[in-house]
XYZ file of C-alpha atoms in Angstrom:
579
model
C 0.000 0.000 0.000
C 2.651 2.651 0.863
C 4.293 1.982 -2.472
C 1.470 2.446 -4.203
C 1.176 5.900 -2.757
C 4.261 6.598 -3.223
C 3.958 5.646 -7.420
C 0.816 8.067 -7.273
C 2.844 10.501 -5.268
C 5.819 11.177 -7.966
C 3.042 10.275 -11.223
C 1.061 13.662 -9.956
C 4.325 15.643 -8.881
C 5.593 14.630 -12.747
C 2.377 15.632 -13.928
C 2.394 18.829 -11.854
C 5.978 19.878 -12.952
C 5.116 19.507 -16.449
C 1.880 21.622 -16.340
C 3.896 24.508 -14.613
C 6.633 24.284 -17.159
C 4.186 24.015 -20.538
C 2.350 27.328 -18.622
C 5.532 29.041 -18.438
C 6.528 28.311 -21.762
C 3.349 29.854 -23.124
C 3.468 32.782 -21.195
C 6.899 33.649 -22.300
C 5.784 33.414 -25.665
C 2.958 35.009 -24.807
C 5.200 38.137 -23.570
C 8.209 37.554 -26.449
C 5.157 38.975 -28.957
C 3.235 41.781 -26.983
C 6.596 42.893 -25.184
C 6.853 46.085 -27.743
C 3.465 46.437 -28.435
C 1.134 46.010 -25.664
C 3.598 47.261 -22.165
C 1.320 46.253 -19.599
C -0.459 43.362 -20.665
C 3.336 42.122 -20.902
C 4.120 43.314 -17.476
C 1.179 41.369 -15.886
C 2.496 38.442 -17.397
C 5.862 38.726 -16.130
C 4.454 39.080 -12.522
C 2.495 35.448 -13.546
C 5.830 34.019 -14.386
C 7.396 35.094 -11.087
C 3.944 33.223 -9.091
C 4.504 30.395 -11.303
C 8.884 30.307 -10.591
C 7.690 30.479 -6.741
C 5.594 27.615 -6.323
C 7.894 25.573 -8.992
C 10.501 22.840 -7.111
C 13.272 24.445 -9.244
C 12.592 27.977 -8.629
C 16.614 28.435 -9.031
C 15.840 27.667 -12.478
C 13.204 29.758 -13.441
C 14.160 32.625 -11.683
C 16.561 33.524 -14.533
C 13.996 33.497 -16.707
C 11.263 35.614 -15.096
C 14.164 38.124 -14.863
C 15.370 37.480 -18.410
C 11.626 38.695 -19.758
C 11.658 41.624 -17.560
C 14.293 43.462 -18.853
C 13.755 42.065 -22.277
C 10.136 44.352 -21.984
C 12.372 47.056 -20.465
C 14.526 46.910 -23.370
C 11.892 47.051 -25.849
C 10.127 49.848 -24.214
C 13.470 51.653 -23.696
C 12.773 51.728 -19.843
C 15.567 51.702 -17.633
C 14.907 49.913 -14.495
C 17.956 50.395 -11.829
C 16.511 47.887 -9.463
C 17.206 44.789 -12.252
C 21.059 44.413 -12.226
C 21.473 43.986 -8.524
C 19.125 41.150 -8.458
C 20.759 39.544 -11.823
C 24.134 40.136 -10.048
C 22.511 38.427 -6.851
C 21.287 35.365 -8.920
C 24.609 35.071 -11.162
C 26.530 34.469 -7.110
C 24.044 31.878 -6.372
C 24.076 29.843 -9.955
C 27.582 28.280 -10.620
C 28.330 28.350 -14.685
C 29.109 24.827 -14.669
C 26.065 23.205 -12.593
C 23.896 25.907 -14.422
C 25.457 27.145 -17.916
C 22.078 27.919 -19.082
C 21.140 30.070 -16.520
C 24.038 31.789 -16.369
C 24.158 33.148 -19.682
C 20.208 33.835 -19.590
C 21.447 35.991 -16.830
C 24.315 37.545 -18.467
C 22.083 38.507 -21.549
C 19.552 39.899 -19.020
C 22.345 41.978 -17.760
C 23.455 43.240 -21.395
C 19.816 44.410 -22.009
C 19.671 46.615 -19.145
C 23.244 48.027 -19.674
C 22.121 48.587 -23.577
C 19.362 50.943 -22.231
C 21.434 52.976 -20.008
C 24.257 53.478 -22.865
C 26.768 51.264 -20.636
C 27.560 49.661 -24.617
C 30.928 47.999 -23.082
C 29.376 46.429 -20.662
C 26.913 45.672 -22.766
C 29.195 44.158 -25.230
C 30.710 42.039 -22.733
C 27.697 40.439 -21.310
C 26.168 39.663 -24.610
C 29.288 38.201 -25.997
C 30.076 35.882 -22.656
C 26.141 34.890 -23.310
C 26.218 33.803 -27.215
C 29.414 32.177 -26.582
C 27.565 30.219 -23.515
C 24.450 28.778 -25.614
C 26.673 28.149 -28.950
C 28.597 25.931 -26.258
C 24.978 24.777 -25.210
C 23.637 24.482 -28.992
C 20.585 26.367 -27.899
C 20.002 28.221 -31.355
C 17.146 30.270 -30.525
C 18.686 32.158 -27.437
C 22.083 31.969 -29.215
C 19.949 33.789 -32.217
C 19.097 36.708 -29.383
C 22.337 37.292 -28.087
C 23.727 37.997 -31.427
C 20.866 40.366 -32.347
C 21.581 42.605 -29.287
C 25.520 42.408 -30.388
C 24.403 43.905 -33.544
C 22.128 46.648 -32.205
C 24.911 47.804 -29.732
C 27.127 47.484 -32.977
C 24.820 50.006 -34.763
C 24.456 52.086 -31.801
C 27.879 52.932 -31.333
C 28.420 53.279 -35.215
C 30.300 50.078 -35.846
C 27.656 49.596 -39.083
C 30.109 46.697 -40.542
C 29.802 44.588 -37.092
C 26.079 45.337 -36.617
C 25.792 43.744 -40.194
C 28.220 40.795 -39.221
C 26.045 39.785 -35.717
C 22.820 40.598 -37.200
C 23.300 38.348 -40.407
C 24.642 35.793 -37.751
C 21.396 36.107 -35.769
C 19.224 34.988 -39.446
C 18.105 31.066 -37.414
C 15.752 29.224 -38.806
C 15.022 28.472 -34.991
C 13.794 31.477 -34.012
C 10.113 32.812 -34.396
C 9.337 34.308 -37.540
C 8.675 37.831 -36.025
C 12.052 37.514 -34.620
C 14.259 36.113 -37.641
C 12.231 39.447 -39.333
C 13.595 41.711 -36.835
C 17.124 40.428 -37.243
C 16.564 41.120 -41.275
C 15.678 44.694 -40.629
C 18.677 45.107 -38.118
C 20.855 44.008 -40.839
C 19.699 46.205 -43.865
C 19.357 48.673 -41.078
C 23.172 48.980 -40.840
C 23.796 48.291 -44.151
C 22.267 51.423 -45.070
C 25.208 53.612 -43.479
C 27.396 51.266 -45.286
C 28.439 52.844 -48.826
C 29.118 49.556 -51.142
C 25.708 48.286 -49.435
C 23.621 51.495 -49.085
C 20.974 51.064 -52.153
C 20.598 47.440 -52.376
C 20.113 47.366 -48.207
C 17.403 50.541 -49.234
C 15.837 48.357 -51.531
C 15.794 44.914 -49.792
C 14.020 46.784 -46.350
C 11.402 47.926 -49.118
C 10.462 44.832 -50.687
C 9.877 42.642 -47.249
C 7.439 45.552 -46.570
C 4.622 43.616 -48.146
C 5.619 40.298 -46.655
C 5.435 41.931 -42.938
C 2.028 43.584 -43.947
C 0.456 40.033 -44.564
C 1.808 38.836 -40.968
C 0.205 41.770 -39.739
C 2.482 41.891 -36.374
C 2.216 45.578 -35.462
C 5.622 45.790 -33.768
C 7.297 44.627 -36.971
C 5.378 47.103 -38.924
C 6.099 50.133 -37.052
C 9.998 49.371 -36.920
C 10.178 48.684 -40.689
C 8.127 52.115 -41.366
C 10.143 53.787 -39.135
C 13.666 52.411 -40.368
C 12.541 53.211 -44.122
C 11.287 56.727 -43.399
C 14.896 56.978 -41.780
C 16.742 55.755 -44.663
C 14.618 57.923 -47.051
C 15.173 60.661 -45.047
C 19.481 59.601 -44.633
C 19.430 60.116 -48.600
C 17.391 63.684 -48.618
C 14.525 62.162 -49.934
C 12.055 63.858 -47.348
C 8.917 63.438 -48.992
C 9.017 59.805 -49.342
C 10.644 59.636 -45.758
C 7.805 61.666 -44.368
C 4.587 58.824 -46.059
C 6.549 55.992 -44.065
C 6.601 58.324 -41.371
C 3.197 59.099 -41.465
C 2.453 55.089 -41.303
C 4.685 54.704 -38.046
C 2.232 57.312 -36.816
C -1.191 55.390 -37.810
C 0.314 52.251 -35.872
C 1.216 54.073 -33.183
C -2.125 55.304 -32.120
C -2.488 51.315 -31.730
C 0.331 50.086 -29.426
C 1.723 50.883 -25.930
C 5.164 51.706 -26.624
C 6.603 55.101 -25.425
C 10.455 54.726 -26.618
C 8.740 54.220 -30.019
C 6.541 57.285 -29.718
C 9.379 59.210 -28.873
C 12.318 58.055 -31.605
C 9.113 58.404 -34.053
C 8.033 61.746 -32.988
C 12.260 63.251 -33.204
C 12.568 61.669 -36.716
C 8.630 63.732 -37.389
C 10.106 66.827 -35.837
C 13.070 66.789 -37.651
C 11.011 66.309 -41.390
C 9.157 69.497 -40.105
C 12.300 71.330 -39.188
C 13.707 70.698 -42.513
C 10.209 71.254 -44.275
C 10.449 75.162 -41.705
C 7.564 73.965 -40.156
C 8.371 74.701 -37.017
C 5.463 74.660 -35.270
C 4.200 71.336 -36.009
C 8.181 70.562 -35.308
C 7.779 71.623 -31.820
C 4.860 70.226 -30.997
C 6.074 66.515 -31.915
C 9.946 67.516 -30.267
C 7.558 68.852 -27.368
C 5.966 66.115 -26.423
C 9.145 63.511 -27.359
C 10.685 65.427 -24.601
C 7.971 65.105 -22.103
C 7.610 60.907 -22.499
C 11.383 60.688 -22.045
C 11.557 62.745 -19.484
C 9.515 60.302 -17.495
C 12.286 57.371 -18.274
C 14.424 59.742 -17.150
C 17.445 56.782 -16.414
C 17.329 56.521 -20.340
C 19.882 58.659 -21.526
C 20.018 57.830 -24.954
C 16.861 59.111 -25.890
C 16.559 61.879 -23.877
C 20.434 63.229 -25.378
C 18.337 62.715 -29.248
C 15.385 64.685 -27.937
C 17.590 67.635 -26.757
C 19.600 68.029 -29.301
C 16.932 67.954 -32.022
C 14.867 70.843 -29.846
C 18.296 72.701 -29.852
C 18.767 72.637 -33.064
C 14.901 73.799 -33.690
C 15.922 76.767 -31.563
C 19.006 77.369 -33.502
C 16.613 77.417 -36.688
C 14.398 79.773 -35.202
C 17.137 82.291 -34.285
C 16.192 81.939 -30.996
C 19.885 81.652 -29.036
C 18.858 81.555 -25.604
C 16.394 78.008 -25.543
C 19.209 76.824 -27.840
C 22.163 77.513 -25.606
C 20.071 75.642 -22.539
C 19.172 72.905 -24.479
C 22.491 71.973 -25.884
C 23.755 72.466 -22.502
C 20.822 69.485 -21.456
C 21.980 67.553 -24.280
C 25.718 67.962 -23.227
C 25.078 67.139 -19.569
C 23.067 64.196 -20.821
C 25.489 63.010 -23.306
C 27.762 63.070 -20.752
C 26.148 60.672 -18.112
C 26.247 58.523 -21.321
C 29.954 58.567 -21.472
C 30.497 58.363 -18.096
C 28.143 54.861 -17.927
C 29.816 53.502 -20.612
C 33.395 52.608 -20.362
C 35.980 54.761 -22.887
C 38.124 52.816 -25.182
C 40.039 50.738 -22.617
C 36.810 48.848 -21.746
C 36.155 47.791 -25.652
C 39.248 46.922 -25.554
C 38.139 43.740 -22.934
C 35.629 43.186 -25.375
C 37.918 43.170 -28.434
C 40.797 40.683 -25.766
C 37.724 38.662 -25.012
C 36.426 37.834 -28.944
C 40.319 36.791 -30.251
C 40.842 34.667 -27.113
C 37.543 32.942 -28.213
C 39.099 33.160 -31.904
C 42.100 31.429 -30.298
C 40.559 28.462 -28.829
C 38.169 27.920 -32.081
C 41.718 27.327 -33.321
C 42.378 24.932 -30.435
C 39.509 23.207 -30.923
C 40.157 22.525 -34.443
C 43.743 21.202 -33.828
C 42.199 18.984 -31.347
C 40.067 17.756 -33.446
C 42.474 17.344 -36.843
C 44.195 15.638 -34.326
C 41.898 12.728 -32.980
C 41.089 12.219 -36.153
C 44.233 11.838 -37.306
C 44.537 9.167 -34.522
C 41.363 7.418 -35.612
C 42.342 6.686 -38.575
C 46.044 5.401 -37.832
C 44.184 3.239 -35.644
C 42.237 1.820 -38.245
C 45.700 1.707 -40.320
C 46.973 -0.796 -37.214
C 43.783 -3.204 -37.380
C 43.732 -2.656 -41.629
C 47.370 -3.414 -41.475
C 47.166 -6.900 -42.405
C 44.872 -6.894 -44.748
C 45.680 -4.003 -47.225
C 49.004 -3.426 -48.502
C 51.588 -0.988 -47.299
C 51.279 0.983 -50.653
C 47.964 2.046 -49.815
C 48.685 2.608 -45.785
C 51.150 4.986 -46.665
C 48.698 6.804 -49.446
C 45.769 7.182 -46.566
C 48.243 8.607 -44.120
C 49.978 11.186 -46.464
C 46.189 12.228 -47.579
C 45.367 12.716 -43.888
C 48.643 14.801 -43.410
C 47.361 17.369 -46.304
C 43.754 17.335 -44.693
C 45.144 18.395 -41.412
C 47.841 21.158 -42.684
C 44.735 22.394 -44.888
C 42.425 22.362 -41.593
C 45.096 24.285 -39.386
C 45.885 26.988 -42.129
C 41.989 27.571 -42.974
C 41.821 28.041 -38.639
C 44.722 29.907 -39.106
C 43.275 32.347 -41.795
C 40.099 32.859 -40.114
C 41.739 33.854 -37.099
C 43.897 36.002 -38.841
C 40.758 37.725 -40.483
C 38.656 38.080 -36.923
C 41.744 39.479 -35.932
C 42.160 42.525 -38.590
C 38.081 42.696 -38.243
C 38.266 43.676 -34.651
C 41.761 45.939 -34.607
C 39.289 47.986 -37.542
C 36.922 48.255 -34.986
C 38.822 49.427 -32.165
C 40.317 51.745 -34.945
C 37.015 52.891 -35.637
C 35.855 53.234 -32.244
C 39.004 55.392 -31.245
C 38.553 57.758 -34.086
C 34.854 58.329 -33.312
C 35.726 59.027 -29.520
C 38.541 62.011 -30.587
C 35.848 63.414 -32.758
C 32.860 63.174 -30.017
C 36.217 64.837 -27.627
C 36.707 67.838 -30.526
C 32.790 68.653 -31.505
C 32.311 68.889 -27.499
C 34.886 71.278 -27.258
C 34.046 73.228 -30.582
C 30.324 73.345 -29.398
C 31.910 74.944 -25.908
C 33.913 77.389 -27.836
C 30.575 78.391 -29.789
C 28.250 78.955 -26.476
C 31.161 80.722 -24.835
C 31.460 82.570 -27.894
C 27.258 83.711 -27.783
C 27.489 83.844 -24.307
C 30.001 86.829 -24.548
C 28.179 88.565 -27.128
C 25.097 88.696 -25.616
C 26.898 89.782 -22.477
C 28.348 92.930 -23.990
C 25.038 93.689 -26.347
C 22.945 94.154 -22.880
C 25.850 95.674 -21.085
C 25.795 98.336 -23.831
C 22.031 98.384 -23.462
C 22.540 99.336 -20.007
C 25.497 102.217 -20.847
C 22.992 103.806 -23.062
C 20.055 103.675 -20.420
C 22.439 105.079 -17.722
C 23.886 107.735 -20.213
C 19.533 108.662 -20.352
C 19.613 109.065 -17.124
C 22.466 111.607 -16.377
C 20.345 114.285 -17.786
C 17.841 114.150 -15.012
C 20.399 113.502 -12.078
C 21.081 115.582 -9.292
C 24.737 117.332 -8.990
C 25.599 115.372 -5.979
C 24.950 112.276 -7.601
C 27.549 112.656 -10.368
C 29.969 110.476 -8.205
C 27.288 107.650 -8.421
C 26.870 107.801 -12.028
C 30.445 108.046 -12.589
C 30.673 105.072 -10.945
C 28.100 102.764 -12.540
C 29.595 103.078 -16.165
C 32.843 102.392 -14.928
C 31.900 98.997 -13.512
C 29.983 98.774 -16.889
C 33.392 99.854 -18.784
C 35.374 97.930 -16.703
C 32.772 94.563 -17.240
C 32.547 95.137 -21.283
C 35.200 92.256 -23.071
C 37.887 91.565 -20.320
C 40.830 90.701 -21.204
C 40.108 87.310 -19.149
C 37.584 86.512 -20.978
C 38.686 87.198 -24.254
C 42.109 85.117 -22.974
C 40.192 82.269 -22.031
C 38.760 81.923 -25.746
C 41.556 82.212 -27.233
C 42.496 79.219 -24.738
C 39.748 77.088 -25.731
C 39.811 78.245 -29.338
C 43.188 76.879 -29.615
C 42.229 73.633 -28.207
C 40.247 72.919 -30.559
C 42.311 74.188 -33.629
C 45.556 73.786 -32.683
C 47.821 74.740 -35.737
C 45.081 77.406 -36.961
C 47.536 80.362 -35.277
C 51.002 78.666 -36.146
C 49.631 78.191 -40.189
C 48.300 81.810 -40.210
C 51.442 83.439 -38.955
C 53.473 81.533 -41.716
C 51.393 83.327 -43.910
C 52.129 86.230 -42.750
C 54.136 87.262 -39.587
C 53.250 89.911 -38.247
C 50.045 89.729 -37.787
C 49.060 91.942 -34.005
C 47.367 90.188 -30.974
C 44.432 91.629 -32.318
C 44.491 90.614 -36.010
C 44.565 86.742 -34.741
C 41.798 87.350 -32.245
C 39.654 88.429 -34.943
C 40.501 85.665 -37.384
C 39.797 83.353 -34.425
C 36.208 85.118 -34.134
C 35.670 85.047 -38.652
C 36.809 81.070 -37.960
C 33.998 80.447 -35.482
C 31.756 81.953 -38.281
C 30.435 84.764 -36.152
C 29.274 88.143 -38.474
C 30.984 91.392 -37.938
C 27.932 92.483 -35.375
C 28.865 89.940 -33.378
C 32.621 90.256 -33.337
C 32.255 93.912 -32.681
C 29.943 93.144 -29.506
C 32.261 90.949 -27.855
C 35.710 93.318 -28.578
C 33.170 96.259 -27.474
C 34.083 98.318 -30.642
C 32.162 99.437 -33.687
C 31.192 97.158 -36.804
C 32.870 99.754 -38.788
C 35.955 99.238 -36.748
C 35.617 95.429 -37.421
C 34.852 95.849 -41.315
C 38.095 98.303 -41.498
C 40.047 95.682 -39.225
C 39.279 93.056 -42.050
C 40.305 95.509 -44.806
C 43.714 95.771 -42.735
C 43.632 92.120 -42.466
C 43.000 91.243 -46.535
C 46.012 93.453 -46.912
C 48.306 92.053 -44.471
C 47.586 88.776 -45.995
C 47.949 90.026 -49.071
C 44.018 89.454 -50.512
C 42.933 90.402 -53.654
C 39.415 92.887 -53.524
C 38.294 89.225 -55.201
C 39.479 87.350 -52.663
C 36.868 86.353 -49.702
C 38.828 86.613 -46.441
C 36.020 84.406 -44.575
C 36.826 81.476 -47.010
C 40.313 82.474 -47.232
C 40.551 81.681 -42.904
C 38.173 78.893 -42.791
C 40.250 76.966 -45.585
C 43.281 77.708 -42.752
């Protein structure tokens, strides 16, 4: 009797187990399809995943799952949750890689979500690399498929366009739902749109599976694919057709739950209407892309694109002051970006890790020439007897050429990942020094407007006070006299002036040195005002910040043509910026 019980005991607890896994399976299918579409419909499932992990014998198992999905609907929603990387650092201590190797890199491609949101790209990188290498190792295709999409999106993010290609044409599995293997195709044309040998046909090739995602009629798919070809349209000045896809994105739009959408939507909208000089219909979309991601405000990445594009709607509009504050938003944003994500040093890791994983592919495959070399002169000792020494000695020379031509094809396609990734870090380096000099020229600029509209209402106030000396008493002559002097004193100091000639020459270095080999003897004064025509700023504005006239400035430029030794054809404005 008791073993009967105990038979009916494990037949329900199998049957038990089994229902809870089927139901979890289900719901995370459930949540892989409405996780950019529908946000909290998703979200409620997640919390049903974490009920079901609870009750289940092998929570320690499922646990990496339920918070795998979560910040796989935080990274399609762009939401950056700070609370999910302590508890998928706290999980990754309890779950040894070699008891669970699943679970582990589940967790380590949970991680690289989260960090992809936040802009931490190394880390990022890292993760997601350590995780694809984990379920190749595992030959789990479909999550192997997912790790490699991320690699490619990071890729594309950080403007590596020929590596975004590479992991997102590695991510095209059969094993993978359709929606998914779709979104890997569009990744992939995606980057090969920025690439020039690849540009039109990629253009092309997102166009024609247009159709074929309109008859699957997945919303999330449809948006993305409008969205990427009104981008591409709009990359090649085509802003017309740019603006109908556009327009599509918008119609779907109204029919999903995805804020990160709404927002990179309405900043590609806004920027069609800047270019159209629309700018009212550009603020309102800019407007209200700045008020969703302000309320994801850990998401740095978007909000950097929605100030910059509402400072450069500003800048259109002539109006200086909301464009000075909201480059200096976009700058202090940009800069928590940096500072999340490691500089070149960390890619570097990154770049160590992928060639040490090159290096033991190459291991691998000399181990494996090499058992099968031993197979076979194994079956040369039992053969021996039977099949003459002639042909022995053929077989073994033929496996000698196999394995050479095995070790030098290894050889060669290490050789190639190799050049591949010291591109990249090439690449990467290049695009850091340039981020380092447009900062610094965009700091020269606002220090630049800052001074002239300084001195323009300083001189607003000299002329009021000057007003008001005709109606002052005697005895307050001294008072007077003392208020424009501060004024004087306040217009263009030499300080100031000194510290942008500092910065100026940060930023262009040899710009003095190539000037004065031109001609050398060019005054303190003469370079200061070529550093000024260099920045682009009009003669109003030069003659605001040295405090002088513009007819002082336009007769300092006819000195200047001469010293150079201009013709009356000559421009001297093209003739400094060509310096």
């Amino acid at each position: 009797m008791r073993l009967f019980f105990i038979i009916i005991f494990f037949i329900l607890s199998g049957s038990l187990r089994a229902n809870y896994n089927s139901e979890f399976d289900s719901i995370s299918s459930e949540i892989n399809k409405l996780s950019f579409t529908q946000c909290a419909k998703a979200k409620k499932l997640v919390k049903d995943l974490y009920e079901i992990a609870k009750l289940h014998p092998e929570e320690k198992k499922l646990l990496p799952l339920c918070l795998y999905w979560e910040s796989y609907i935080n990274y399609s929603q762009g939401i950056a949750d700070s609370t999910l990387n302590p508890k998928i650092k706290a999980s990754l201590k309890s779950l040894d890689t070699k008891s669970y190797p699943f679970e582990n890199a589940v967790l380590l491609q949970s991680a690289a979500l989260n960090d992809v949101i936040i802009g931490n790209y190394a880390d990022g990188l890292t993760n997601s690399l350590q995780a694809s290498t984990l379920f190749k190792q595992l030959n789990n295709n479909l999550f192997r498929s997912r790790a490699l999409q991320l690699l490619g999106v990071i890729c594309y993010r950080t403007r590596n366009f020929e590596m975004s290609e590479k992991f997102s044409r590695e991510s095209l599995s059969k094993a993978t739902p359709k929606f998914e293997y779709y979104k890997s195709l569009i990744n992939m044309y995606s980057a090969q749109v920025f690439m020039k040998d690849k540009s039109q046909n990629a253009q092309n090739a997102l166009l024609k599976i247009i159709p074929v995602l309109e008859k699957l009629d997945d919303l999330g798919l449809l948006a993305v694919v409008y969205l990427n070809a009104g981008a591409t349209y709009y990359f090649t000045n085509q802003f017309d057709n740019a603006h109908i896809y556009f327009q599509k994105a918008l119609d779907i739009n109204k029919r999903i739950d995805n804020e990160s959408f709404t927002v990179s939507l309405n900043v590609n909208s806004g920027a069609y209407f800047m270019d159209k000089k629309e700018y009212a219909i550009a603020k309102r979309y800019l407007k209200e892309a700045e008020e969703i991601a302000q309320r994801s405000s850990n998401n740095s990445e978007q909000l950097s694109m929605v100030y910059f594009a509402i400072s450069q709607l500003y800048d259109q509009q002539g109006d200086i002051p909301n464009a000075h504050l909201y480059l200096k938003k976009y700058n202090t944003v940009k800069d928590v970006i940096l500072n999340s994500s490691k500089t070149i040093d960390s890619y570097q890791d990154y770049v160590s890790t992928y060639l040490k994983s090159a290096e033991n592919e190459v291991n691998n495959t000399k181990q494996e020439a090499l058992l099968e070399r031993r197979k076979y002169i194994m079956t040369l000792v039992v053969a021996v007897f039977i099949i003459l020494l002639s042909i022995s000695l053929l077989i073994i020379l033929q496996q000698k050429k196999r394995q050479q031509a095995l070790i030098k094809e290894a050889e060669k396609q290490s050789l190639e990942k190799q050049l591949l990734y010291e591109k990249t870090i090439q690449q990467i380096h290049e695009e850091k020094h340039k981020e380092v000099l447009d900062a610094k020229a965009r700091e020269v600029t606002s220090y630049s407007l800052m001074l002239s509209s300084k001195n323009n209402v300083l001189q607003e106030v000299l002329q009021q006070t000057k007003q008001l000396k005709k109606v002052l008493k005697p005895e307050d002559a001294n008072v007077y006299k003392n208020i424009v002097d501060v004024i004087n004193d306040n217009l263009n100091k030499d300080l100031e002036s000194n510290k942008f000639m500092y910065h100026f020459n940060e930023v262009n270095p040899d710009f003095f040195n190539k000037l004065k080999a031109v001609c050398n003897d060019l005054t303190e004064n003469n370079l200061r005002m070529c550093a000024y025509f260099k920045m682009g700023m009009s003669a109003k504005q030069v003659a605001s910040i040295l405090n002088i006239s513009v007819e002082t400035v336009k007769n300092g430029r006819y000195r200047l043509k001469k010293k150079l030794e201009l013709t009356e054809e000559d421009n001297l404005d093209d003739f400094i910026r060509n310096i």
